[in-house]
PDB file of C-alpha atoms in Angstrom:
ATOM      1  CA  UNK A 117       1.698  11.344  25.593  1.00  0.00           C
ATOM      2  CA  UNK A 118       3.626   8.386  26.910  1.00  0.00           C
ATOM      3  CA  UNK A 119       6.333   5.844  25.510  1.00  0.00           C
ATOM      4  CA  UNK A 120       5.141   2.557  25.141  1.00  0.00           C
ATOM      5  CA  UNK A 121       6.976  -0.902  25.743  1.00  0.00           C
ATOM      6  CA  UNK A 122       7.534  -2.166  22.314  1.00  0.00           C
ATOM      7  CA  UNK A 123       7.167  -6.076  22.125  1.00  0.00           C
ATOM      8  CA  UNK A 124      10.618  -8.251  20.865  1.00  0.00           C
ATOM      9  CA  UNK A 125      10.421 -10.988  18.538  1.00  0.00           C
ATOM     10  CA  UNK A 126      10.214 -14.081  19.463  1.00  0.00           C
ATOM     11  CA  UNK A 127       7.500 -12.555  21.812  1.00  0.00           C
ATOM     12  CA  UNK A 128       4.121 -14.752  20.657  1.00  0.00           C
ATOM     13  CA  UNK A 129       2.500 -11.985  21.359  1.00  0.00           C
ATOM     14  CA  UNK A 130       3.728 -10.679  18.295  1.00  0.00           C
ATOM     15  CA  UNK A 131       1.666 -13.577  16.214  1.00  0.00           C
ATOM     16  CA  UNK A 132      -1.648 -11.960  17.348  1.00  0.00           C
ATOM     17  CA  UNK A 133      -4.259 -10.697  14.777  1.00  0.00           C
ATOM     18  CA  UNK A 134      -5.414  -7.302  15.489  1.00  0.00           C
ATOM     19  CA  UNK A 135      -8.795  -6.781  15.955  1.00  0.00           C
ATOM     20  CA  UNK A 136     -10.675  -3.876  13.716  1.00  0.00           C
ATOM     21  CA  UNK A 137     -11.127  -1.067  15.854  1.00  0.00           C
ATOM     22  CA  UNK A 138     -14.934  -0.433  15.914  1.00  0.00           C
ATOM     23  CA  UNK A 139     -14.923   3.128  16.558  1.00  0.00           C
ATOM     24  CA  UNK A 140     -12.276   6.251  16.550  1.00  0.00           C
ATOM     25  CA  UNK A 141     -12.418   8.062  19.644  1.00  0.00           C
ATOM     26  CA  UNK A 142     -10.305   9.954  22.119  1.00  0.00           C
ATOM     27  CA  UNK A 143      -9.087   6.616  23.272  1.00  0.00           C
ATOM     28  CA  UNK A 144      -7.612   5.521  19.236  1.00  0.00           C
ATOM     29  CA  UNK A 145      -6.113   8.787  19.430  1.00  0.00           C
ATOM     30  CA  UNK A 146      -4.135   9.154  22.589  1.00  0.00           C
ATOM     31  CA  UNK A 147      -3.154   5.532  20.905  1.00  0.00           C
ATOM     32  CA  UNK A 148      -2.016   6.904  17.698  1.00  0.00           C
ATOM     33  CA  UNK A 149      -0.488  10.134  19.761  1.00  0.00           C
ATOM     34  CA  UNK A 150       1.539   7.797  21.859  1.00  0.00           C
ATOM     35  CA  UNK A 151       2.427   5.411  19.234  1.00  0.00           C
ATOM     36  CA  UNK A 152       4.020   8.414  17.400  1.00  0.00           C
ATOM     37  CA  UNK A 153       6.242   9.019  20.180  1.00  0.00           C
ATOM     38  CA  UNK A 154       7.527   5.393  20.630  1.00  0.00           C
ATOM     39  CA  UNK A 155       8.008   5.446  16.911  1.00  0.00           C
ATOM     40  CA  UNK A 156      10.131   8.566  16.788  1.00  0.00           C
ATOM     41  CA  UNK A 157      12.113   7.716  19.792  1.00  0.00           C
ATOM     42  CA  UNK A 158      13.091   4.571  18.902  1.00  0.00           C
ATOM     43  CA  UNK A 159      13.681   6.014  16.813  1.00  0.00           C
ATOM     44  CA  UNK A 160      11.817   4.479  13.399  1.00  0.00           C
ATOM     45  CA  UNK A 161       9.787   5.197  10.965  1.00  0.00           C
ATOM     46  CA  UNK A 162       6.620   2.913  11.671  1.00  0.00           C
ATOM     47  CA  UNK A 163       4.718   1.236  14.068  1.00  0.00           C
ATOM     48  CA  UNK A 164       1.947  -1.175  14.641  1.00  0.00           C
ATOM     49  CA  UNK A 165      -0.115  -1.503  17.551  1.00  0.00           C
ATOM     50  CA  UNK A 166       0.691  -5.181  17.807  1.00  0.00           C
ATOM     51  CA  UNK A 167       4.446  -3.963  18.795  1.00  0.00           C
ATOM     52  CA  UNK A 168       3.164  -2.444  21.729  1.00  0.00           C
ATOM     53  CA  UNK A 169       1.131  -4.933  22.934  1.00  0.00           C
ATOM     54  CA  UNK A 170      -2.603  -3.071  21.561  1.00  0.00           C
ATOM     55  CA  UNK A 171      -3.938  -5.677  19.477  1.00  0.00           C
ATOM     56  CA  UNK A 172      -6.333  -3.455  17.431  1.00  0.00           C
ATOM     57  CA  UNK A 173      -5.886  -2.547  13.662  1.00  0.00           C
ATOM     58  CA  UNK A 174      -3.500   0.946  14.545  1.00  0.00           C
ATOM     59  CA  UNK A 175      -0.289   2.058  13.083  1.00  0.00           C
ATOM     60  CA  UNK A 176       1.848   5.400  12.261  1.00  0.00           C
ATOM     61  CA  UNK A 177       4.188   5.805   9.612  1.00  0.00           C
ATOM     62  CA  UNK A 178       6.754   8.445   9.166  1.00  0.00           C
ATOM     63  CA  UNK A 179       9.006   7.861   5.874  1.00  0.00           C
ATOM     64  CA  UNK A 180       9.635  11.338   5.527  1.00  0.00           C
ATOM     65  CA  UNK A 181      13.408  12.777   5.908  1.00  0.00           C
ATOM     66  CA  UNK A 182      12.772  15.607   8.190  1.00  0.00           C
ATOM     67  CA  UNK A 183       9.959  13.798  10.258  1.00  0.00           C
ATOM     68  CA  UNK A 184       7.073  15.668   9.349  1.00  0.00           C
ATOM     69  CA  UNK A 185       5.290  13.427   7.371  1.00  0.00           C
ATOM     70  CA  UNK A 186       3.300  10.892  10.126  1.00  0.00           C
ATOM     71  CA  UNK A 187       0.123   9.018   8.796  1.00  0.00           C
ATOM     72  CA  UNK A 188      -2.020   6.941  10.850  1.00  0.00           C
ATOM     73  CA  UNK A 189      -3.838   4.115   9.398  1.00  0.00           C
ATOM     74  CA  UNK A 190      -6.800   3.106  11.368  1.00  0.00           C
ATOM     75  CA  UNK A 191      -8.000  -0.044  10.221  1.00  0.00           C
ATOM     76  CA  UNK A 192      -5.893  -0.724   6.928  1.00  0.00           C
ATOM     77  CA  UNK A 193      -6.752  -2.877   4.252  1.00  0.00           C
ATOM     78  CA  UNK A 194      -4.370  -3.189   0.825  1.00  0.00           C
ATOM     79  CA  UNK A 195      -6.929  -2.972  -1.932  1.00  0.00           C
ATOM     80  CA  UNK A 196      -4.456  -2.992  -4.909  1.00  0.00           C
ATOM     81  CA  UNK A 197      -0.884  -3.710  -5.274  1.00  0.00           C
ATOM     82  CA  UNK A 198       1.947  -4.429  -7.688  1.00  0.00           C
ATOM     83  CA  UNK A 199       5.227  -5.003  -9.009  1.00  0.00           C
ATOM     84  CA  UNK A 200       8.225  -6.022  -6.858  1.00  0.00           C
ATOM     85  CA  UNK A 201      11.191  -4.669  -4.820  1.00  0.00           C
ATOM     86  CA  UNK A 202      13.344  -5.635  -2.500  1.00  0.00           C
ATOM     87  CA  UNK A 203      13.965  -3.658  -0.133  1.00  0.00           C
ATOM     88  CA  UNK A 204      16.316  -4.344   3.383  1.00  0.00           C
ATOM     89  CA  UNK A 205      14.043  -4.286   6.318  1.00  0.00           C
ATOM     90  CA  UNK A 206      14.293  -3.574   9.876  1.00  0.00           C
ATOM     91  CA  UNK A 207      12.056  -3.523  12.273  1.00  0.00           C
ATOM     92  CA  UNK A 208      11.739  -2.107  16.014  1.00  0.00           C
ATOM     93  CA  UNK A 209      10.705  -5.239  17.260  1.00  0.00           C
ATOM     94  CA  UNK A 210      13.515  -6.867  15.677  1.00  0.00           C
ATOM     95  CA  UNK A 211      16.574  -4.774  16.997  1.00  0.00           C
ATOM     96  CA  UNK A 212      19.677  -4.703  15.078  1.00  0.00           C
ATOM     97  CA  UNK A 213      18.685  -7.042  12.282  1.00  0.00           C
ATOM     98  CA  UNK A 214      18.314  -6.066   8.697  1.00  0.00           C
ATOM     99  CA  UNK A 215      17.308  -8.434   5.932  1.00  0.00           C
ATOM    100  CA  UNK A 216      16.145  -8.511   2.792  1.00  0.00           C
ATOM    101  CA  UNK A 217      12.329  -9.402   1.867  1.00  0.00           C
ATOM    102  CA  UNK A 218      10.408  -9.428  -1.274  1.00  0.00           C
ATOM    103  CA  UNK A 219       7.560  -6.660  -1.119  1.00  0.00           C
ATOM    104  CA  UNK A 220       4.785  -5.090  -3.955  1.00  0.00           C
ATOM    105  CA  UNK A 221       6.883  -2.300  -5.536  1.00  0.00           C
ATOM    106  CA  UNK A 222       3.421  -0.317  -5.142  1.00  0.00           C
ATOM    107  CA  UNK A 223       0.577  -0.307  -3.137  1.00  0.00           C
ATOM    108  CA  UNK A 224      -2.892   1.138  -2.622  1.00  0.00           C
ATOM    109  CA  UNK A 225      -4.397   1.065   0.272  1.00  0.00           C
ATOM    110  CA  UNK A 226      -7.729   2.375   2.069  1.00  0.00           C
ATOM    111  CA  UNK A 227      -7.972   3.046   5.894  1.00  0.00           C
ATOM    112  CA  UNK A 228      -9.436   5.973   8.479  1.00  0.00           C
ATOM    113  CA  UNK A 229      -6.985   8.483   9.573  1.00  0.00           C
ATOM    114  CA  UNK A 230      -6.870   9.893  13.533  1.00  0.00           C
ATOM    115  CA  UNK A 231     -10.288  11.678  12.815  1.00  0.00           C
ATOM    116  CA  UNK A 232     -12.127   8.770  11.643  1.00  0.00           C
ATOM    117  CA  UNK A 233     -11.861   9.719   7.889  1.00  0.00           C
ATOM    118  CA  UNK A 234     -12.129   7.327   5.500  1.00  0.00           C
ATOM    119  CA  UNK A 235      -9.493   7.820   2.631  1.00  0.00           C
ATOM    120  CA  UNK A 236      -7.100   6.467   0.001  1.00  0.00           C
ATOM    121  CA  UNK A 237      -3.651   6.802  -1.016  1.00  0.00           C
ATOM    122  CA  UNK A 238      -1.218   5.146  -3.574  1.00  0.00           C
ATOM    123  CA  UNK A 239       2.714   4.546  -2.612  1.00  0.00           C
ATOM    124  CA  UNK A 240       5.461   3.063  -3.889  1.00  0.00           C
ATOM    125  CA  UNK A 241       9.738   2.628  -2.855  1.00  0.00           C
ATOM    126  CA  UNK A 242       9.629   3.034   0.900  1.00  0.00           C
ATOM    127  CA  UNK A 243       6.085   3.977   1.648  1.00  0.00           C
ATOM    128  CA  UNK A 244       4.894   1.101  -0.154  1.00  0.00           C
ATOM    129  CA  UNK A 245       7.535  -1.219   2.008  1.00  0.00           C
ATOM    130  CA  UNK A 246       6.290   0.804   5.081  1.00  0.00           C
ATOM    131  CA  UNK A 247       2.808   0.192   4.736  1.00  0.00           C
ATOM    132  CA  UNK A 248       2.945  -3.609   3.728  1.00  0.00           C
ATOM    133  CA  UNK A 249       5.475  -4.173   6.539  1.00  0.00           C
ATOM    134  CA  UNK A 250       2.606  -2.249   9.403  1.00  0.00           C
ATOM    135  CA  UNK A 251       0.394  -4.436   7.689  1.00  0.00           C
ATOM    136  CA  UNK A 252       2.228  -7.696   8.400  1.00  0.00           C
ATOM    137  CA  UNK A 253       2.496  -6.819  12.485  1.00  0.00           C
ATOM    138  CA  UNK A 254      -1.605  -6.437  12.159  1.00  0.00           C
ATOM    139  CA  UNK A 255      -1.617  -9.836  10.646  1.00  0.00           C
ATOM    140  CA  UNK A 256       0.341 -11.272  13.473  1.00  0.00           C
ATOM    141  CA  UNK A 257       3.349 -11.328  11.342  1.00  0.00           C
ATOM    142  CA  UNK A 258       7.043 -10.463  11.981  1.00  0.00           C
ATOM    143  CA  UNK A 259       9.137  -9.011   8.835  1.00  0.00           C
ATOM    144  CA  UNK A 260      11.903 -12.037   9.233  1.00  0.00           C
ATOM    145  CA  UNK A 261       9.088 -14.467   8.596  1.00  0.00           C
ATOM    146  CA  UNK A 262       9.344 -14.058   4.970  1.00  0.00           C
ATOM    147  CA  UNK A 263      13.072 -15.442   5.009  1.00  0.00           C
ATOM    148  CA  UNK A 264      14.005 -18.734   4.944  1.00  0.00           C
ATOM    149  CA  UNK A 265      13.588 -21.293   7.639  1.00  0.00           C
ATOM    150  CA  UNK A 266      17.306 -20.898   8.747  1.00  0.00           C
ATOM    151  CA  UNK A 267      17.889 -17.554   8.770  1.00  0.00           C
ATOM    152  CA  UNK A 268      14.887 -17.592  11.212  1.00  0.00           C
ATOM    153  CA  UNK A 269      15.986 -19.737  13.494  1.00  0.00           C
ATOM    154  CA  UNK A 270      19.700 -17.618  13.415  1.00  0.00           C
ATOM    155  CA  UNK A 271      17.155 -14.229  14.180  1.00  0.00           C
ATOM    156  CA  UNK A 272      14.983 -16.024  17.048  1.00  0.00           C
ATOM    157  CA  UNK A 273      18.324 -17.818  18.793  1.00  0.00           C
ATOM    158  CA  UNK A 274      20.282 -13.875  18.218  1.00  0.00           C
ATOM    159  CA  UNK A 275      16.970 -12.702  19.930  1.00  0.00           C
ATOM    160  CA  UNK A 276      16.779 -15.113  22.652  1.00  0.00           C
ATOM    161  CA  UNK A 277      20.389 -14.987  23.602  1.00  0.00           C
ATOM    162  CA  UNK A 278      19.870 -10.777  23.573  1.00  0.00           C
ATOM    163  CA  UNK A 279      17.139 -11.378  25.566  1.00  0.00           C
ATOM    164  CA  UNK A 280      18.796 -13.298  28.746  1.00  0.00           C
ATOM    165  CA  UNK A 281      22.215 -11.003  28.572  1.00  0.00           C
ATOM    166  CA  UNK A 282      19.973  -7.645  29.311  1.00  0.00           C
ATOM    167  CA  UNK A 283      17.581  -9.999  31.883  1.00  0.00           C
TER     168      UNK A 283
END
């Protein structure tokens, strides 16, 4: 296993759509395998392959308190969702900033695991967050584009400014 670079928003790499991965192989699983390591070292509790610069439809999730709980979602797609929560969201691409965003209080959602499986769960509070949020990096989407315009531009210029101090 190995610990990936994880990508830092502004990075436009970030805004890329992931590409459905055609087949699960040995390849999607030293992926997921390595992904699970980034994501626990981080440490955090997901990870989409978009944050490491793998711009196929891959992520891990681990909500669970002790850590033995990690899913991998091959090729995700939301098939159901409702209510609302709001939840505050960070995000390891997105060091050090937490915000508040608007989410489905519950969520169903269909995808392959590590074996090439197909199945089906329901989750709601945090998983449901989890999920949606994974989701969003597939998309091309960062978690602090569902706040306003301002607070945006505070997160990109806290970001950038990060970004030249450590350069």
């Amino acid at each position: 296993m190995a610990l990936l670079p994880i990508l830092h928003f502004p990075d436009p790499r970030l805004h890329k759509i992931a590409a459905p991965v055609k087949q699960v192989d040995s390849r999607i699983r030293q992926l997921v395998a390595d992904m699970a390591e980034t994501m626990y070292a981080a440490p955090g509790i997901g990870l989409a392959a978009t944050q490491v610069d793998v711009h196929e439809r891959v992520l891990v999730i681990d909500a669970s308190e002790d850590k033995s709980g990690l899913r991998a979602f091959i090729n995700p797609e939301i098939i159901e969702r409702s209510g609302e929560q709001i939840c505050e969201e960070g995000c390891l691409s997105v060091p050090g900033i937490y915000e508040k965003v608007s989410r489905a209080g519950w969520v169903r959602v269909r995808a392959l695991n590590e074996k090439g499986e197909s199945f089906e769960m329901e989750a709601e509070g945090l998983m449901a967050v989890c999920i949606q949020h994974e989701i969003d990096h597939l998309d091309g989407k960062v978690f602090v584009e569902h706040l306003s315009q301002l607070k945006q531009n505070r997160i990109k210029n806290k970001m950038a400014k990060r970004a030249r101090i450590t350069a």
